[in-house]
Backbone as JSON, one array per atom type, in Angstrom:
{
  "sequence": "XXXXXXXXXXXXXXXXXXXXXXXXXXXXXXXXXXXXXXXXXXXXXXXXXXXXXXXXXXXXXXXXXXXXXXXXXXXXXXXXXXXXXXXXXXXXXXXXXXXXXXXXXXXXXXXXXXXXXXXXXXXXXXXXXXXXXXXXXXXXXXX",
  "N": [[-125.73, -70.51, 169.4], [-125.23, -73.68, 170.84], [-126.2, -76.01, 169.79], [-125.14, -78.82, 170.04], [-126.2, -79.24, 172.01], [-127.32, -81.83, 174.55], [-130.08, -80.85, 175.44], [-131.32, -78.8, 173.52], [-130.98, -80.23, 170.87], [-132.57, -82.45, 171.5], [-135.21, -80.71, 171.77], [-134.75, -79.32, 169.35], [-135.33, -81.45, 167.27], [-138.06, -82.38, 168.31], [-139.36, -79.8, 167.43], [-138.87, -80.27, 165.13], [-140.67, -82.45, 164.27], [-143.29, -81.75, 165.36], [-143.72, -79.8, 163.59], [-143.63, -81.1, 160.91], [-145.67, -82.73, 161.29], [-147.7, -80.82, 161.12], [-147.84, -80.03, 158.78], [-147.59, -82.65, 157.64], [-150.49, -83.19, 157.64], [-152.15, -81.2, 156.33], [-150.94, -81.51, 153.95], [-152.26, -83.84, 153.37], [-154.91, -83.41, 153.45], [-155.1, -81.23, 151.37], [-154.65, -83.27, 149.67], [-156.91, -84.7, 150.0], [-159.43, -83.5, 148.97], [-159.18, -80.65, 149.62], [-157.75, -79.59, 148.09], [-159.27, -78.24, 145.92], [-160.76, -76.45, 146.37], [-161.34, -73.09, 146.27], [-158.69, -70.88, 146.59], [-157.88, -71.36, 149.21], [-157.18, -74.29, 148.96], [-154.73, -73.79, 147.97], [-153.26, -72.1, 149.91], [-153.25, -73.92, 152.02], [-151.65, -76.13, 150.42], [-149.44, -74.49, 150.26], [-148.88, -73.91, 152.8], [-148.05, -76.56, 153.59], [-145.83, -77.16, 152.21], [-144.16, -75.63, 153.25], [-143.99, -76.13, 155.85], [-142.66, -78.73, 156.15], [-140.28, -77.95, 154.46], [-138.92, -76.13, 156.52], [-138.59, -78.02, 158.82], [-137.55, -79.9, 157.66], [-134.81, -78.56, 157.15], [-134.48, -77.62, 160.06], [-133.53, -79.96, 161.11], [-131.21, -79.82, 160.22], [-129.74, -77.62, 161.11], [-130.31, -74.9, 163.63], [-131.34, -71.88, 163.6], [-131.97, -68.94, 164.89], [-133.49, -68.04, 163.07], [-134.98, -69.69, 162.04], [-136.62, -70.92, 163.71], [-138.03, -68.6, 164.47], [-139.55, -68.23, 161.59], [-140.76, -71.25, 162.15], [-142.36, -70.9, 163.85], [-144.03, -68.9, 162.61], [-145.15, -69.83, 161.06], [-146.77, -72.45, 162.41], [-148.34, -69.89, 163.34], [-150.1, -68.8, 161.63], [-151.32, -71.28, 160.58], [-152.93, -71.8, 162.9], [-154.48, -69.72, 162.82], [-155.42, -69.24, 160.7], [-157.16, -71.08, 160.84], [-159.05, -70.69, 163.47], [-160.11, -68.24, 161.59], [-161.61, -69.65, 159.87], [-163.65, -70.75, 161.25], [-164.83, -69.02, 162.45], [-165.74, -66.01, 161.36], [-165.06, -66.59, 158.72], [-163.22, -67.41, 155.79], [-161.98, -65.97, 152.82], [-164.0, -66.78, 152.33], [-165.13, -69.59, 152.83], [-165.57, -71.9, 155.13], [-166.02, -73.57, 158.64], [-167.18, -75.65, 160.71], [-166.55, -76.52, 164.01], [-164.5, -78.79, 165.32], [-164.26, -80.49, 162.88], [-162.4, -81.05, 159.92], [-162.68, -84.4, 161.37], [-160.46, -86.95, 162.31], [-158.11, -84.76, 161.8], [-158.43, -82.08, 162.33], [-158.03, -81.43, 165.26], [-156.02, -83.07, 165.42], [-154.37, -81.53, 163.92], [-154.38, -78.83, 165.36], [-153.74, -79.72, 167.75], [-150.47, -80.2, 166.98], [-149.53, -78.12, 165.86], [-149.73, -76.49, 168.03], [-148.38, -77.62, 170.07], [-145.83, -76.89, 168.47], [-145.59, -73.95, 168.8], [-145.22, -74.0, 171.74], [-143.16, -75.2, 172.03], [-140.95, -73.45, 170.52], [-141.25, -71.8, 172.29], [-140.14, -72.97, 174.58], [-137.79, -73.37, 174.08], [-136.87, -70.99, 174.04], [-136.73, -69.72, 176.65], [-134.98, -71.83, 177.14], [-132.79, -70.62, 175.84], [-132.65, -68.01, 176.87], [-131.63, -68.82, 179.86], [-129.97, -69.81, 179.72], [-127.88, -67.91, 178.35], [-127.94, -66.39, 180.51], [-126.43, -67.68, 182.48], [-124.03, -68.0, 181.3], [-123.01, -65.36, 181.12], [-120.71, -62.86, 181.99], [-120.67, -62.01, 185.42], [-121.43, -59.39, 186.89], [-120.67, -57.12, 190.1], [-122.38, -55.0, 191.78], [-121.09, -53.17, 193.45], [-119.08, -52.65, 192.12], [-117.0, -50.0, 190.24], [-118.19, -49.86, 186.79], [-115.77, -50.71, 183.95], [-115.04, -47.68, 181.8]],
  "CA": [[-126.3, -71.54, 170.25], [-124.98, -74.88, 170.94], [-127.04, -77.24, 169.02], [-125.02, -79.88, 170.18], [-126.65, -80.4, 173.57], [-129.13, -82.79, 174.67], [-131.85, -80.39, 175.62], [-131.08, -78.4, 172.39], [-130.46, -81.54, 169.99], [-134.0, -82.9, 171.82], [-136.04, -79.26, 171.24], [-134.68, -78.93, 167.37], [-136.26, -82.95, 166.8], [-139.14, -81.49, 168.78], [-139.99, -79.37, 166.74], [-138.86, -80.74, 163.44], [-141.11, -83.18, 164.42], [-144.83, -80.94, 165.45], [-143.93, -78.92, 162.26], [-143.88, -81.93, 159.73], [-146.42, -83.5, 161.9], [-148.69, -80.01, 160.78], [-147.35, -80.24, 157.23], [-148.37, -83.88, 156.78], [-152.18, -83.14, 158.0], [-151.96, -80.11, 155.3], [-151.1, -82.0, 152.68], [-153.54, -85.15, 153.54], [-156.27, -82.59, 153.59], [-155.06, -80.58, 150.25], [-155.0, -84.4, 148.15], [-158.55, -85.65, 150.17], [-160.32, -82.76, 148.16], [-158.91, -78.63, 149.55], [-157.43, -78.66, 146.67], [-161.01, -77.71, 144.85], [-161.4, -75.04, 147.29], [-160.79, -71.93, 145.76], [-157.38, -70.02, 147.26], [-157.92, -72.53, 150.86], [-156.4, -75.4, 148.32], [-153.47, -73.33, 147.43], [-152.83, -71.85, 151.16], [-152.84, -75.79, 152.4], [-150.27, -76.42, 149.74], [-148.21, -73.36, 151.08], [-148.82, -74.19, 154.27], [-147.72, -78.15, 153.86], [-144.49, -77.11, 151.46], [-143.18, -74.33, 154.04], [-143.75, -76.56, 156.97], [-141.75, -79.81, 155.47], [-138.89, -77.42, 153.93], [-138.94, -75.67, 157.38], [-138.65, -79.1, 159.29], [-135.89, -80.26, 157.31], [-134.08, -77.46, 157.79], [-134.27, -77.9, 161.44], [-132.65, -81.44, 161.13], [-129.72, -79.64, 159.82], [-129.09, -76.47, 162.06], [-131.63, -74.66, 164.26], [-130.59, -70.98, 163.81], [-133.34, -67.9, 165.73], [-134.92, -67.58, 162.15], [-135.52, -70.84, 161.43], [-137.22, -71.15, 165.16], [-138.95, -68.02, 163.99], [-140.13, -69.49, 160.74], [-142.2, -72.75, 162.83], [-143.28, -70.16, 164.74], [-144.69, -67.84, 161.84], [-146.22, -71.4, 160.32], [-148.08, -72.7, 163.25], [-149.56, -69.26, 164.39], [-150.46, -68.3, 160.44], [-152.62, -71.98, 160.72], [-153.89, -71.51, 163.93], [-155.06, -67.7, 162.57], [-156.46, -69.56, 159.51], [-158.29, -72.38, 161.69], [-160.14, -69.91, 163.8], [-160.96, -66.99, 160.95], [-162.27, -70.28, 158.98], [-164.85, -71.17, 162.17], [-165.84, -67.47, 163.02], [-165.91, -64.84, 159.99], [-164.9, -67.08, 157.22], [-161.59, -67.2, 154.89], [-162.07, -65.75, 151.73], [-165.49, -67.2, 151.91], [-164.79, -70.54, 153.62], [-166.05, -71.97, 156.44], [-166.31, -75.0, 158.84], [-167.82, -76.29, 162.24], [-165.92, -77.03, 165.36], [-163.18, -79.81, 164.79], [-164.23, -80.98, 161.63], [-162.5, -82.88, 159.27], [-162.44, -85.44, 162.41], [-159.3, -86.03, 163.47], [-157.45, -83.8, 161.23], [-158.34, -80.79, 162.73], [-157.85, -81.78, 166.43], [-154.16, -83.18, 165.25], [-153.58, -79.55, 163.44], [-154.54, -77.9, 166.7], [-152.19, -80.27, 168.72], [-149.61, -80.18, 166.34], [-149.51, -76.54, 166.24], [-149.72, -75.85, 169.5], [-146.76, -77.73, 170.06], [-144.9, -75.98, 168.04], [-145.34, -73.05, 169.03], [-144.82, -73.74, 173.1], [-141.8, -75.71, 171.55], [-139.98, -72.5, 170.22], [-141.2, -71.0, 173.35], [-139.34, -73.56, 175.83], [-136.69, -73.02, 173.51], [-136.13, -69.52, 173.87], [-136.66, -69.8, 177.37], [-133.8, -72.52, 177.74], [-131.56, -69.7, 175.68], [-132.07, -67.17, 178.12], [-131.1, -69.18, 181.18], [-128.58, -70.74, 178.98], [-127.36, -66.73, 178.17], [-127.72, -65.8, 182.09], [-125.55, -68.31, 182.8], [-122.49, -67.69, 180.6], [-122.35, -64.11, 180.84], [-120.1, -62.4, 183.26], [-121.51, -61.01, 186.24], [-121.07, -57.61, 187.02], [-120.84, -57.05, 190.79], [-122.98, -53.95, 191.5], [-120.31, -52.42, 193.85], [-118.17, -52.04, 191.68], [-117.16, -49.61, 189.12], [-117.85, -50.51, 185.69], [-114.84, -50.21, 182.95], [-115.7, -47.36, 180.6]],
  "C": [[-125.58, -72.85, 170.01], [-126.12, -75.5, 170.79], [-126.34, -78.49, 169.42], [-125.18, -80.45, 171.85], [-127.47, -80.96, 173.92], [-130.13, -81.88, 174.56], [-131.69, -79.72, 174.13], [-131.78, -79.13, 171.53], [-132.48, -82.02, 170.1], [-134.58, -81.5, 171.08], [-136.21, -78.88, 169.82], [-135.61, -80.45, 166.91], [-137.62, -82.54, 167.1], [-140.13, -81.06, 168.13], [-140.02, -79.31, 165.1], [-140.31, -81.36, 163.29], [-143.02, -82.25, 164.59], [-144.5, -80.3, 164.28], [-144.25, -79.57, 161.32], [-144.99, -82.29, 160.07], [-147.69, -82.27, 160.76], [-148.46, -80.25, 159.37], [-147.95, -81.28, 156.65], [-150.18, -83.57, 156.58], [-152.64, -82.36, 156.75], [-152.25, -80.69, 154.05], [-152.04, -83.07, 152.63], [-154.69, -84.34, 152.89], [-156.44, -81.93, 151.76], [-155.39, -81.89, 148.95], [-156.39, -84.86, 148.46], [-159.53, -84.6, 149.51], [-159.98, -80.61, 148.58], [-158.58, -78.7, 148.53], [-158.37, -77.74, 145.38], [-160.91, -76.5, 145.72], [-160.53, -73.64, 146.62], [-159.83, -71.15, 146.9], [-157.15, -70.98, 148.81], [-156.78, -73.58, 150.06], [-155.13, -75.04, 148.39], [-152.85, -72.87, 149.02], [-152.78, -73.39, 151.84], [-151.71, -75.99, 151.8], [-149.27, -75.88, 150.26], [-148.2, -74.6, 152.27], [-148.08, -75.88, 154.92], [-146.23, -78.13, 153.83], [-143.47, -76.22, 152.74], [-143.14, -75.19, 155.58], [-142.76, -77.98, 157.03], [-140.58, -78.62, 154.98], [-138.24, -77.18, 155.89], [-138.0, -76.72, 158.66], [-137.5, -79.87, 159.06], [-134.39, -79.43, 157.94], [-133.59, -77.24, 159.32], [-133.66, -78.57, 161.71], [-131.54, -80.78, 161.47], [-128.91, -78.51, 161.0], [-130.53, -75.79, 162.61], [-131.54, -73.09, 164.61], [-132.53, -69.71, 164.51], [-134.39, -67.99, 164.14], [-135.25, -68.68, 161.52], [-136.62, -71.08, 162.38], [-138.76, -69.53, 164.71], [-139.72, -68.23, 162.96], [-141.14, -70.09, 161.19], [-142.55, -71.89, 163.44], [-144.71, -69.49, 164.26], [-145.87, -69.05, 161.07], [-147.3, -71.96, 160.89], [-148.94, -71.57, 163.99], [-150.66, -68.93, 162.61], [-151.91, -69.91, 160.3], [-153.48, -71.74, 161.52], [-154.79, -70.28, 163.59], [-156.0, -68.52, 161.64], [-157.43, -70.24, 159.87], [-159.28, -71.53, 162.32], [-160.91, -69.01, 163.03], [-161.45, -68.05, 160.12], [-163.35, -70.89, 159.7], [-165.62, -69.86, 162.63], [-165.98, -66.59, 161.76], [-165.57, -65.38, 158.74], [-163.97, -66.58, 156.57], [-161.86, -67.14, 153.91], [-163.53, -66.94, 151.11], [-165.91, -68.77, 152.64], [-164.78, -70.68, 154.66], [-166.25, -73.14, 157.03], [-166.99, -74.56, 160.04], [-166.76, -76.79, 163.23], [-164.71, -77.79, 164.85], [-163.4, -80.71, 163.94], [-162.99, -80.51, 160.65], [-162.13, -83.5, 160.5], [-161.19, -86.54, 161.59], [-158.6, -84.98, 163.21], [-157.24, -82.34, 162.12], [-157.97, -80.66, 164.1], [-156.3, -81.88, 166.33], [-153.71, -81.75, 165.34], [-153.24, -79.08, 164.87], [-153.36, -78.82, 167.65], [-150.98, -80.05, 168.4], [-148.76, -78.96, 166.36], [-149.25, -75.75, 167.0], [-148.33, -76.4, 170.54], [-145.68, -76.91, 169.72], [-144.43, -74.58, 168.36], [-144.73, -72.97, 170.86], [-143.38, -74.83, 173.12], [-140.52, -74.39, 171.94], [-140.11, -71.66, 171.07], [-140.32, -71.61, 174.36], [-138.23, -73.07, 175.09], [-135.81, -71.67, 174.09], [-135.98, -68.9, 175.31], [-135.09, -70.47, 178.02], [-132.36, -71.37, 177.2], [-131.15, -68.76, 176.93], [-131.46, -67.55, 179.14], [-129.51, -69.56, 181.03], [-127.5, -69.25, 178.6], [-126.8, -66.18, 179.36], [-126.59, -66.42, 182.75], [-124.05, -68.2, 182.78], [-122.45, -66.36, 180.45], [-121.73, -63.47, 181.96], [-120.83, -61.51, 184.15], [-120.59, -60.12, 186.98], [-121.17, -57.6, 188.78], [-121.22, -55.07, 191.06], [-122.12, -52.47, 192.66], [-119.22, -51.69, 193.15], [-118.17, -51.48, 190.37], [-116.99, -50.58, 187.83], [-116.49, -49.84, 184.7], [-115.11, -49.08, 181.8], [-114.92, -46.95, 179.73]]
}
């Protein structure tokens, strides 16, 4: 991929940017008291450290498994946000969009990210369709 084109260049900031964004909230949340929370504390921590490494990383180059990566980060919160409002996470449990705003951000943040690495992969394909030779269907192919 050409990383060095605007829409690209834009899309990798993008989503450097909704990934740290989730990362910061993470860690806010893990020093204002998750950290007491038995195994929740420690999955926040993950979840802050892997989305800041992740993020950086993006700065630098923006390769499919890095894009996969923010992908695997913001659906693994989003999974944790809902099984921690309906059936409870290793025992853990909240109400609606409590901690106010935090949890509202997450969910924005998140949800970015993920319809991020979806425009993304969208702009590849067109960006693939484009540059590949077309085959005219009359004629034989070379075998």
């Amino acid at each position: 991929m050409n990383t060095r084109s605007l829409p690209a260049l834009a899309l990798r900031l993008v989503l450097a940017t909704t990934l740290a964004a989730s990362g910061y909230i993470h860690a806010q949340l893990y020093i204002d008291g998750y950290r007491f929370i038995h195994v929740i504390g420690t999955l926040f921590l993950l979840q802050a450290g892997a989305a800041f490494a992740v993020a950086a990383l993006l700065l630098l180059a923006a390769p499919l498994l890095l894009r996969m990566a923010a992908a695997a980060i913001a659906i693994g919160a989003l999974a944790g946000f809902a099984t921690s409002r309906t059936i409870g996470l290793f025992g853990f449990t909240e109400r609606g969009l409590q901690p106010a705003p935090q949890a509202l951000l997450s969910l924005i943040a998140e949800t970015l990210t993920l319809l991020t690495v979806v425009a993304w992969q969208a702009f590849e394909v067109r960006r693939h369709r484009r540059t590949r030779p077309h085959h005219d269907k009359n004629q034989p192919s070379a075998a």
